[in-house]
């Protein structure tokens, strides 16, 4: 039975199926390869999330175990291979992720929409702090890109390049916006004075 695409639609699903589309692998090999390719920038992997995803994809018929082996005293390792249904689903998911822009309701943009609740000084301080955090991340990512395994083709690092470019663009926008706020170039609503009890009584 075919599973609805949304039931397996996640960045980690795409990462696992992509690795298995290259060759059959065991989970530890997947984890090492994801780390080498800096996929952690786009995929959340906590605790047993990789193993949970593998189990879910196996139940959906998108991958299948091919062999189980043991090396010395190490735990058994099960090797998985992608199925034809898995290849079809992978292509559909990539087409959806890349070709169909959606509003993901980012938390930062939601905060910007209500920035006038703060004073200009408070807003500028928070935007500057965010820019500093992003600058540190940008430096770290640049070092990782510079030391990426030389045999990795650029195509498997495109998402890291993209995130780095987006980060640098945001830093530039944040720094400029902080300067505009501090120089009074961003109009700010005047805070309303609290009404006295007498004024409230007069209005009523």
N, CA and C of each residue as an Amber inpcrd file, in Angstrom:
protein
   612
   0.8490000  -1.1860000   0.0000000   0.0000000   0.0000000   0.0000000
   0.8880000   1.2400000   0.0000000   0.5860000   2.1960000  -0.8590000
   1.3970000   3.3980000  -0.9650000   1.0930000   4.3430000   0.1820000
   2.1360000   4.8460000   0.8170000   1.9550000   5.7890000   1.9170000
   1.8170000   7.1900000   1.3430000   0.9580000   8.0420000   1.9390000
   0.9020000   9.4360000   1.4990000   2.2750000  10.0780000   1.6650000
   2.6310000  10.9670000   0.7420000   3.9540000  11.5940000   0.7690000
   4.1920000  12.3250000   2.0860000   3.1580000  12.9760000   2.6100000
   3.3380000  13.7520000   3.8470000   3.7010000  12.8620000   5.0410000
   3.3820000  11.5740000   4.9640000   3.6700000  10.6780000   6.0880000
   5.1660000  10.4450000   6.2580000   5.9250000  10.6360000   5.2030000
   7.3770000  10.4150000   5.2770000   8.1420000  11.6620000   4.8490000
   7.4390000  12.7880000   4.7580000   8.0520000  14.0090000   4.2460000
   8.8400000  14.7200000   5.3350000  10.1620000  14.5720000   5.3000000
  11.0290000  15.2830000   6.2410000  12.4250000  15.3600000   5.6360000
  13.2200000  16.3720000   6.0390000  14.5920000  16.4620000   5.5370000
  15.4200000  15.2230000   5.8460000  15.1900000  14.5870000   7.0090000
  15.9640000  13.3960000   7.3460000  15.5880000  12.2300000   6.4300000
  14.3180000  12.1180000   6.0640000  13.9020000  11.1000000   5.0960000
  14.6580000  11.2650000   3.7860000  14.7110000  12.5000000   3.2990000
  15.4140000  12.7720000   2.0370000  16.8950000  12.4250000   2.1670000
  17.5020000  12.7710000   3.3040000  18.9220000  12.4870000   3.5020000
  19.1880000  10.9860000   3.4890000  18.3570000  10.2150000   4.2050000
  18.5600000   8.7620000   4.2690000  18.3580000   8.1240000   2.8970000
  17.2790000   8.4810000   2.2270000  17.0080000   7.8860000   0.9140000
  18.0720000   8.2740000  -0.1150000  18.5880000   9.4960000  -0.0200000
  19.6500000   9.9190000  -0.9450000  20.9040000   9.0750000  -0.7620000
  21.2920000   8.8410000   0.4910000  22.4740000   8.0210000   0.7480000
  22.2820000   6.5990000   0.2350000  21.0740000   6.0570000   0.4240000
  20.8240000   4.6850000  -0.0270000  20.6650000   4.6110000  -1.5420000
  20.2950000   5.7200000  -2.1690000  20.2300000   5.7440000  -3.6350000
  21.6340000   5.6380000  -4.2300000  22.6570000   6.0620000  -3.4530000
  24.0400000   5.9490000  -3.9010000  24.5380000   4.5180000  -3.7590000
  24.2550000   3.9060000  -2.5960000  24.6560000   2.5160000  -2.3490000
  24.0000000   2.0320000  -1.0670000  23.9610000   0.7320000  -0.8700000
  23.4190000   0.1670000   0.3710000  24.3560000   0.5380000   1.5240000
  23.7830000   0.8580000   2.6760000  24.5940000   1.3000000   3.8130000
  23.9650000   0.8150000   5.1180000  24.7800000   0.7730000   6.1720000
  24.2580000   0.5420000   7.5020000  24.1390000   1.8940000   8.2070000
  23.3390000   2.0050000   9.2690000  23.0820000   3.3030000   9.9080000
  24.3270000   4.0620000  10.3390000  25.3460000   3.3490000  10.8450000
  26.5490000   4.0660000  11.2780000  27.2360000   4.7450000  10.0940000
  27.2750000   4.0590000   8.9620000  27.8530000   4.6420000   7.7450000
  27.0580000   5.8790000   7.3320000  25.7330000   5.8100000   7.4490000
  24.8900000   6.9690000   7.1180000  25.2430000   8.1520000   8.0110000
  25.3660000   7.8820000   9.3120000  25.6430000   8.9470000  10.2700000
  26.9860000   9.6200000   9.9730000  28.0100000   8.8180000   9.6820000
  29.3400000   9.3630000   9.3760000  29.2940000  10.1990000   8.1000000
  28.6070000   9.6890000   7.0800000  28.5370000  10.4020000   5.7970000
  27.7600000  11.7010000   5.9300000  26.6820000  11.6980000   6.6970000
  25.9170000  12.9230000   6.9230000  26.7860000  13.9720000   7.6000000
  27.6350000  13.5200000   8.5400000  28.5270000  14.4520000   9.2280000
  29.5660000  15.0150000   8.2550000  30.1310000  14.1520000   7.4170000
  31.1450000  14.5960000   6.4510000  30.5770000  15.6360000   5.4830000
  29.3200000  15.4770000   5.1260000  28.7040000  16.3750000   4.1490000
  28.0130000  17.5690000   4.7990000  28.1700000  17.7200000   6.1130000
  27.6050000  18.8560000   6.8480000  26.0930000  18.9300000   6.7240000
  25.4430000  17.7620000   6.6330000  23.9900000  17.7370000   6.5120000
  23.3190000  18.2080000   7.7960000  24.0600000  18.2360000   8.9010000
  23.4840000  18.6880000  10.1740000  22.9830000  20.1250000  10.0790000
  23.4550000  20.8760000   9.0740000  22.9790000  22.2440000   8.8760000
  21.5100000  22.2640000   8.4830000  21.0280000  21.1990000   7.8590000
  19.6690000  21.1870000   7.3280000  18.7940000  20.1070000   7.9290000
  19.3880000  19.1970000   8.6870000  18.6370000  18.0540000   9.2210000
  18.8630000  17.9600000  10.7200000  17.7770000  17.8480000  11.4790000
  17.8970000  17.6590000  12.9180000  18.0420000  16.1730000  13.2140000
  19.1440000  15.8120000  13.8800000  19.3440000  14.4220000  14.2850000
  19.6340000  14.3970000  15.7700000  18.6590000  13.9180000  16.5380000
  18.8320000  13.8460000  17.9830000  18.5520000  12.4370000  18.4600000
  19.3930000  11.9560000  19.3500000  19.1720000  10.6330000  19.9250000
  19.0320000   9.5730000  18.8530000  17.9160000   8.8830000  18.8800000
  17.6920000   7.7980000  17.9310000  16.8720000   8.1920000  16.7320000
  16.8740000   9.5030000  16.3650000  16.0150000   9.9500000  15.2590000
  16.3660000   9.2670000  13.9370000  17.6700000   8.9790000  13.7140000
  18.0580000   8.3070000  12.4790000  17.4650000   6.9030000  12.4340000
  17.5690000   6.1900000  13.5410000  17.0500000   4.8190000  13.5870000
  15.5190000   4.8120000  13.5080000  14.8810000   5.7990000  14.1160000
  13.4230000   5.9090000  14.0270000  12.9880000   6.1300000  12.5780000
  13.7460000   6.9860000  11.8780000  13.4170000   7.2680000  10.4760000
  13.6070000   6.0270000   9.6190000  14.6960000   5.2980000   9.8420000
  14.9500000   4.0680000   9.0850000  13.8130000   3.0740000   9.3030000
  13.3850000   2.9160000  10.5510000  12.2920000   1.9820000  10.8550000
  11.0040000   2.4180000  10.1720000  10.7250000   3.7190000  10.1690000
   9.5080000   4.2230000   9.5360000   9.5520000   4.0090000   8.0230000
  10.7120000   4.2430000   7.4280000  10.8450000   4.0620000   5.9760000
  10.7690000   2.5810000   5.5970000  11.2700000   1.7120000   6.4810000
  11.1510000   0.2750000   6.2080000   9.6850000  -0.1500000   6.2500000
   8.9370000   0.3530000   7.2380000   7.5090000   0.0160000   7.3220000
   6.7470000   0.5350000   6.1050000   7.2000000   1.6650000   5.5590000
   6.5420000   2.2540000   4.3920000   6.9580000   1.5740000   3.0880000
   7.9190000   0.6390000   3.1710000   8.3660000  -0.0640000   1.9700000
   9.3180000   0.7320000   1.1060000   9.9680000   1.7620000   1.6890000
  10.8680000   2.6200000   0.9080000  12.3210000   2.1670000   0.9930000
  12.6310000   1.3320000   1.9610000  13.9510000   0.7030000   2.0410000
  13.7670000  -0.6930000   2.6210000  14.7990000  -1.5040000   2.4550000
  14.6860000  -2.8830000   2.9240000  16.0400000  -3.3740000   3.4210000
  16.0790000  -4.1640000   4.4910000  17.3550000  -4.7140000   4.9590000
  17.8570000  -5.7720000   3.9860000  19.1520000  -5.7630000   3.7390000
  19.7260000  -6.7360000   2.7960000  20.6440000  -7.7390000   3.4800000
  21.2990000  -7.3210000   4.5650000  22.1890000  -8.2450000   5.2790000
  22.4840000  -7.7120000   6.6710000  22.8770000  -8.5950000   7.5400000
  23.2930000  -8.2190000   8.8890000  24.6500000  -8.8380000   9.1460000
  25.5820000  -8.0340000   9.6140000  26.9400000  -8.5410000   9.8390000
  27.4420000  -8.0780000  11.1910000  28.4810000  -8.7500000  11.6760000
  29.1070000  -8.3840000  12.9390000  30.6240000  -8.4340000  12.7560000
  31.3090000  -7.3780000  13.2030000  32.7660000  -7.3470000  13.1340000
  33.3270000  -7.4330000  14.5410000  33.9570000  -8.5650000  14.8620000
  34.5360000  -8.7440000  16.1930000  33.4820000  -8.6560000  17.2800000
  33.7660000  -7.8110000  18.2820000  32.8410000  -7.6770000  19.4080000
  31.8310000  -6.5460000  19.2040000  31.8560000  -5.9130000  18.0240000
  30.9380000  -4.8100000  17.7660000  29.5130000  -5.3230000  17.6230000
  28.5170000  -4.4360000  17.8730000  27.1230000  -4.8580000  17.6940000
  26.8370000  -5.1920000  16.2340000  25.8040000  -5.9730000  16.0110000
  25.4070000  -6.3080000  14.6440000  25.0180000  -5.0500000  13.8800000
  25.3650000  -5.0280000  12.6040000  25.0000000  -3.9060000  11.7540000
  24.1450000  -4.4020000  10.5970000  22.9730000  -3.7880000  10.4480000
  22.0800000  -4.1570000   9.3570000  22.2940000  -3.2000000   8.1970000
  22.5080000  -3.7620000   7.0180000  22.6900000  -2.9560000   5.8100000
  21.3350000  -2.8090000   5.1330000  21.0290000  -1.5820000   4.7230000
  19.7450000  -1.2990000   4.0740000  19.9710000  -0.8540000   2.6290000
  18.9840000  -1.1820000   1.7880000  19.0030000  -0.7500000   0.3890000
  17.6890000  -0.0580000   0.0790000  17.7240000   0.8990000  -0.8410000
  16.5180000   1.6100000  -1.2300000  15.6920000   0.7270000  -2.1720000
  14.3760000   0.8280000  -2.1050000  13.4970000   0.0820000  -3.0050000
  13.0930000   0.9830000  -4.1700000  12.4150000   0.4120000  -5.1530000
  11.9320000   1.2240000  -6.2770000  10.9310000   2.2650000  -5.7720000
  10.0940000   1.8610000  -4.8190000   9.1550000   2.8280000  -4.2330000
   9.9090000   3.9450000  -3.5270000  11.0490000   3.5960000  -2.9180000
  11.8680000   4.5980000  -2.2510000  12.4710000   5.5890000  -3.2360000
  12.9380000   5.0820000  -4.3730000  13.4980000   5.9790000  -5.4030000
  12.4270000   6.9380000  -5.9280000  11.2410000   6.4100000  -6.1470000
  10.1360000   7.2440000  -6.6400000   9.7770000   8.3170000  -5.6170000
   9.6840000   7.9200000  -4.3470000   9.3560000   8.8690000  -3.2900000
  10.4390000   9.9270000  -3.1350000  11.6950000   9.5160000  -3.2320000
  12.8150000  10.4530000  -3.1080000  12.7260000  11.5390000  -4.1780000
  12.4770000  11.1500000  -5.4120000  12.3780000  12.1260000  -6.5060000
  11.2010000  13.0760000  -6.2600000  10.0880000  12.5310000  -5.7820000
   8.9190000  13.3670000  -5.5080000   9.2020000  14.3680000  -4.3920000
   9.8860000  13.9010000  -3.3410000  10.1870000  14.7820000  -2.2140000
  11.1580000  15.8910000  -2.6180000  12.1940000  15.5530000  -3.3820000
  13.1580000  16.5740000  -3.8120000  12.4720000  17.5920000  -4.7070000
  11.6030000  17.1020000  -5.6030000  10.8680000  18.0260000  -6.4750000
  10.0090000  18.9790000  -5.6480000   9.3920000  18.4570000  -4.6030000
   8.5340000  19.2800000  -3.7380000   9.3690000  20.2700000  -2.9410000
  10.4620000  19.8050000  -2.3500000  11.2950000  20.6620000  -1.5000000
  11.9460000  21.7920000  -2.3030000  12.4340000  21.4740000  -3.5020000
  13.2070000  22.4510000  -4.2750000  12.3090000  23.3520000  -5.1210000
  11.2900000  22.7740000  -5.7260000  10.5110000  23.5180000  -6.7190000
   9.2990000  24.2420000  -6.2070000   8.8730000  23.9770000  -4.9630000
   7.6430000  24.5780000  -4.4500000   7.9270000  25.4000000  -3.1980000
   8.0920000  26.7290000  -3.3560000   8.3310000  27.5580000  -2.1700000
   7.0990000  27.5760000  -1.2800000   7.3160000  27.4610000   0.0280000
   6.2040000  27.5280000   0.9680000   6.5670000  28.4810000   2.0930000
   5.5510000  29.0130000   2.7550000   5.7770000  29.8760000   3.9090000
   5.9720000  28.9880000   5.1240000   7.1910000  28.9640000   5.6530000
   7.5030000  28.0880000   6.7760000   7.3390000  28.7830000   8.1250000
   6.7990000  30.0050000   8.1260000   6.5200000  30.7510000   9.3440000
   7.7280000  30.7890000  10.2890000   8.8530000  31.3520000   9.8150000
  10.0330000  31.4020000  10.6920000   9.8000000  32.3010000  11.8950000
  10.3620000  31.9040000  13.0150000  10.1760000  32.6150000  14.2810000
  10.7510000  34.0230000  14.2230000  11.8960000  34.2020000  13.5510000
  12.5340000  35.5100000  13.4770000  11.6300000  36.5210000  12.7820000
  11.0370000  36.1220000  11.6630000  10.1580000  37.0370000  10.9220000
   8.9380000  37.3960000  11.7660000   8.4130000  36.4300000  12.5210000
   7.2880000  36.7170000  13.4140000   7.6770000  37.7510000  14.4620000
   8.9110000  37.6460000  14.9700000   9.3860000  38.6280000  15.9390000
   9.5370000  40.0100000  15.3320000  10.0540000  40.0770000  14.0860000
  10.2120000  41.3650000  13.4140000   8.8740000  42.0780000  13.2390000
   7.8230000  41.2950000  12.9940000   6.5070000  41.8840000  12.7610000
   5.9950000  42.6530000  13.9700000   6.5580000  42.3800000  15.1670000
   6.0740000  43.0160000  16.3930000   7.1960000  43.7560000  17.1300000
   8.2230000  44.1480000  16.3820000   9.3960000  44.7700000  16.9990000
   9.0610000  46.1040000  17.6570000   8.0020000  46.7670000  17.2060000
   7.6510000  48.0800000  17.7470000   7.2020000  48.0160000  19.1970000
   6.9610000  46.8110000  19.7190000   6.6330000  46.6640000  21.1390000
   7.8150000  47.1090000  21.9980000   9.0260000  46.9450000  21.4730000
  10.2430000  47.3050000  22.1980000  10.6150000  48.7530000  21.9210000
  11.5670000  49.2660000  22.6890000  12.1160000  50.5810000  22.3790000
  13.1220000  50.4290000  21.2380000  13.4100000  51.5240000  20.5180000
  14.4310000  51.4280000  19.4680000  15.7660000  50.8750000  19.9750000
  16.1690000  51.2920000  21.1760000  17.4500000  50.8270000  21.7270000
  17.4100000  49.3250000  21.9880000  16.2940000  48.8340000  22.5320000
  16.1620000  47.3990000  22.7950000  16.1770000  46.6070000  21.4940000
  15.4530000  47.1010000  20.5030000  15.3920000  46.4100000  19.2110000
  16.7690000  46.3630000  18.5600000  17.4800000  47.4820000  18.5680000
  18.8120000  47.5240000  17.9570000  19.7630000  46.5570000  18.6580000
  19.6680000  46.4940000  19.9830000  20.5500000  45.5890000  20.7400000
  20.2910000  44.1360000  20.3730000  19.0140000  43.7640000  20.2360000
  18.6830000  42.3800000  19.8900000  19.1300000  42.0380000  18.4730000
  18.9360000  42.9560000  17.5350000  19.3520000  42.7070000  16.1530000
  20.8700000  42.6050000  16.0590000  21.5720000  43.4330000  16.8390000
  23.0340000  43.3540000  16.8500000  23.4960000  42.0140000  17.4280000
  22.8170000  41.5630000  18.4920000  23.1760000  40.2730000  19.0950000
  22.9700000  39.1350000  18.0940000  21.8650000  39.1820000  17.3500000
  21.6150000  38.1520000  16.3460000  22.7000000  38.1710000  15.2640000
  23.0720000  39.3680000  14.8280000  24.1170000  39.4910000  13.8040000
  25.4360000  38.9060000  14.3020000  25.7660000  39.1400000  15.5740000
  27.0100000  38.6040000  16.1280000  26.9840000  37.0760000  16.1730000
  25.8280000  36.5100000  16.5640000  25.6930000  35.0510000  16.5810000
  25.8750000  34.4810000  15.1690000  25.2300000  35.1140000  14.1990000
  25.3210000  34.6320000  12.8140000  26.7400000  34.7670000  12.2670000
  27.4200000  35.8380000  12.6620000  28.8010000  36.0340000  12.2040000
  29.6950000  34.9090000  12.7140000  29.4860000  34.5040000  13.9620000
  30.2620000  33.3950000  14.5190000  29.9510000  32.0950000  13.7730000
  28.6730000  31.8690000  13.4730000  28.2950000  30.6780000  12.7140000
  28.9020000  30.7080000  11.3160000  28.9100000  31.8940000  10.7160000
  29.4570000  32.0350000   9.3640000  30.9400000  31.6940000   9.3420000
  31.6700000  32.1520000  10.3410000  33.1040000  31.8530000  10.4130000
  33.3350000  30.3530000  10.5780000  32.5200000  29.7250000  11.4330000
  32.6590000  28.2750000  11.6380000  32.3570000  27.5120000  10.3520000
  31.2720000  27.8930000   9.6700000  30.9060000  27.2120000   8.4280000
  31.9630000  27.4070000   7.3510000  32.5550000  28.6020000   7.2950000
  33.6050000  28.8680000   6.3090000  34.8090000  27.9670000   6.5460000
  35.1650000  27.7670000   7.8300000  36.2860000  26.8730000   8.1390000
  35.9700000  25.4400000   7.7220000  34.7260000  25.0110000   7.9870000
  34.3400000  23.6440000   7.6350000  34.3370000  23.4400000   6.1190000
  33.8640000  24.4350000   5.3920000  33.8650000  24.3290000   3.9260000
  35.2930000  24.2630000   3.3980000  36.1770000  25.0490000   4.0190000
  37.5640000  25.0830000   3.5560000  38.2760000  23.7630000   3.8110000
  37.8350000  23.0290000   4.8430000  38.4990000  21.7670000   5.1780000
  37.6650000  20.5490000   4.7790000  36.6150000  20.7630000   3.9690000
  35.7780000  19.6410000   3.5300000  36.6350000  18.6360000   2.7680000
  36.2560000  17.3690000   2.8720000  37.0170000  16.3200000   2.1820000
  37.1750000  16.6820000   0.7130000  38.4110000  16.6790000   0.2140000
  38.6610000  17.1170000  -1.1660000  37.9770000  16.2550000  -2.2200000
  37.6030000  15.0270000  -1.8680000  36.9690000  14.1690000  -2.8590000
  35.4510000  14.3310000  -2.8930000  34.9110000  15.2250000  -2.0300000
  33.4650000  15.4460000  -2.0480000  33.1000000  16.3420000  -3.2230000
  32.1760000  15.8990000  -4.0720000  31.7570000  16.7640000  -5.1720000
  30.9760000  17.9590000  -4.6470000  31.0580000  19.0820000  -5.3500000
  30.4040000  20.3020000  -4.8960000  28.9000000  20.1070000  -4.7100000
  28.2940000  19.2640000  -5.5280000  26.8430000  19.1110000  -5.4940000
  26.3430000  18.6540000  -4.1300000  27.1500000  17.9210000  -3.3660000
  26.6860000  17.4590000  -2.0520000  26.9160000  18.5180000  -0.9780000
  27.5280000  19.6410000  -1.3490000  27.7460000  20.7260000  -0.3970000
  26.9560000  21.9860000  -0.7640000  26.0880000  21.8800000  -1.7800000
  25.3580000  23.0590000  -2.2350000  24.4900000  23.6550000  -1.1340000
  23.8850000  22.7970000  -0.2910000  23.0240000  23.3390000   0.7570000
  23.8460000  24.1240000   1.7750000  25.0980000  23.6990000   2.0080000
  25.9710000  24.4330000   2.9260000  26.3580000  25.7800000   2.3190000
  26.6570000  25.7840000   1.0190000  26.9660000  27.0420000   0.3230000
  25.7840000  28.0040000   0.4050000  24.5900000  27.4680000   0.1560000
  23.3880000  28.2960000   0.1700000  23.1660000  28.9070000   1.5520000
  23.2500000  28.0910000   2.5850000  23.0350000  28.5840000   3.9360000
  24.0740000  29.6370000   4.3080000  25.3020000  29.4300000   3.8460000
  26.3610000  30.4040000   4.1280000  26.0480000  31.7370000   3.4570000
  25.5990000  31.6840000   2.1970000  25.2540000  32.9220000   1.4870000
  24.0700000  33.6280000   2.1550000  23.0520000  32.8610000   2.5500000
  21.8870000  33.4430000   3.2150000  22.2820000  34.0810000   4.5520000
  23.1800000  33.4020000   5.2630000  23.6480000  33.9230000   6.5460000
  24.3550000  35.2640000   6.3380000  25.2500000  35.3220000   5.3510000
  26.0020000  36.5490000   5.1010000  25.0830000  37.6910000   4.6790000
  24.0630000  37.3780000   3.8600000  23.0970000  38.4060000   3.4500000
  22.3290000  38.9290000   4.6580000  21.9270000  38.0170000   5.5490000
  21.1700000  38.4410000   6.7300000  22.0280000  39.3040000   7.6430000
  23.3020000  38.9250000   7.8000000  24.1960000  39.7280000   8.6430000
  24.2850000  41.1580000   8.1120000  24.4390000  41.2870000   6.7950000
  24.5210000  42.6180000   6.1840000  23.2590000  43.4250000   6.4330000
  22.0910000  42.7630000   6.2800000  20.8150000  43.4520000   6.5020000
  20.6700000  43.8520000   7.9620000  21.0520000  42.9640000   8.8740000
  20.9300000  43.2620000  10.3010000  21.8080000  44.4560000  10.6940000
  23.0600000  44.4530000  10.2350000  23.9740000  45.5500000  10.5850000
  23.4310000  46.8900000  10.0570000  22.9240000  46.8810000   8.8170000
  22.4040000  48.1110000   8.2360000  21.1510000  48.5790000   8.9770000
  20.2900000  47.6340000   9.3450000  19.0610000  47.9970000  10.0480000
  19.3590000  48.5500000  11.4360000  20.3340000  47.9680000  12.1110000
  20.7510000  48.4980000  13.4200000  21.2230000  49.9430000  13.2640000
  22.0410000  50.2030000  12.2390000  22.5340000  51.5650000  12.0050000
  21.3800000  52.5140000  11.7030000  20.4150000  52.0620000  10.8960000
  19.2620000  52.9060000  10.5600000  18.4430000  53.2390000  11.8040000
  18.2480000  52.2490000  12.6690000  17.4830000  52.4960000  13.9050000
  18.2220000  53.4900000  14.7870000  19.5270000  53.2810000  14.9500000
  20.3050000  54.1410000  15.8510000  20.4350000  55.5660000  15.3320000
  20.3160000  55.7420000  14.0150000  20.4000000  57.0900000  13.4420000
  19.0160000  57.7080000  13.2280000  18.0100000  57.0340000  13.7240000
  16.6620000  57.5990000  13.6440000  16.0160000  57.5150000  12.2790000
  16.5110000  56.6020000  11.4150000  15.9530000  56.4830000  10.0710000
  14.7820000  55.5020000   9.9960000  14.4540000  54.8650000  11.1110000
  13.3070000  53.9570000  11.1630000  12.2630000  54.5800000  12.0730000
  11.1030000  54.9220000  11.4970000  10.0450000  55.5580000  12.2940000
   9.5490000  54.5900000  13.3670000   9.3450000  55.1210000  14.5680000
   8.9150000  54.2910000  15.7050000   7.6820000  54.9340000  16.3230000
   6.6610000  54.1480000  16.6130000   5.4570000  54.7450000  17.2120000
   5.7410000  55.2980000  18.6010000   5.1070000  56.4310000  18.8970000
   5.2580000  57.0090000  20.2270000   4.4840000  56.1660000  21.2340000
   5.0850000  55.8610000  22.3780000   4.3460000  55.0790000  23.3860000
   3.1770000  55.8790000  23.9400000   2.0640000  55.2080000  24.1190000
   0.8910000  55.8780000  24.6780000   1.0830000  56.1010000  26.1800000
   0.6900000  57.2670000  26.6210000   0.7660000  57.5550000  28.0570000
  -0.3710000  56.8450000  28.7650000  -0.0720000  56.2160000  29.9010000
  -1.1540000  55.5500000  30.6360000  -2.1890000  56.5530000  31.1070000
  -3.4410000  56.2340000  30.9560000  -4.5160000  57.1420000  31.3590000
  -4.6850000  57.1320000  32.8660000  -4.9830000  58.3100000  33.4010000
  -5.2540000  58.4040000  34.8400000  -6.6850000  57.9540000  35.0950000
  -6.9960000  57.5430000  36.3290000  -8.3690000  57.1500000  36.6520000
  -9.3820000  58.2340000  36.3130000  -8.9860000  59.5110000  36.5160000
  -9.9160000  60.6030000  36.2290000 -10.2130000  60.6940000  34.7460000
  -9.1780000  60.4810000  33.8920000  -9.3780000  60.5170000  32.4540000
 -10.2720000  59.3760000  31.9910000 -10.0470000  58.1720000  32.5850000
 -10.8610000  57.0200000  32.2220000 -12.3320000  57.2980000  32.5920000
 -12.5400000  57.9210000  33.7730000 -13.8990000  58.1910000  34.2170000
 -14.5600000  59.2070000  33.2990000 -13.7520000  60.1800000  32.8440000
 -14.2850000  61.2150000  31.9670000 -14.7170000  60.6280000  30.6320000
 -13.8900000  59.6460000  30.1060000 -14.2170000  59.0320000  28.8250000
 -15.5180000  58.2340000  28.8840000 -15.7280000  57.5830000  30.0450000
 -16.9120000  56.7550000  30.1790000 -18.1420000  57.6230000  30.4640000
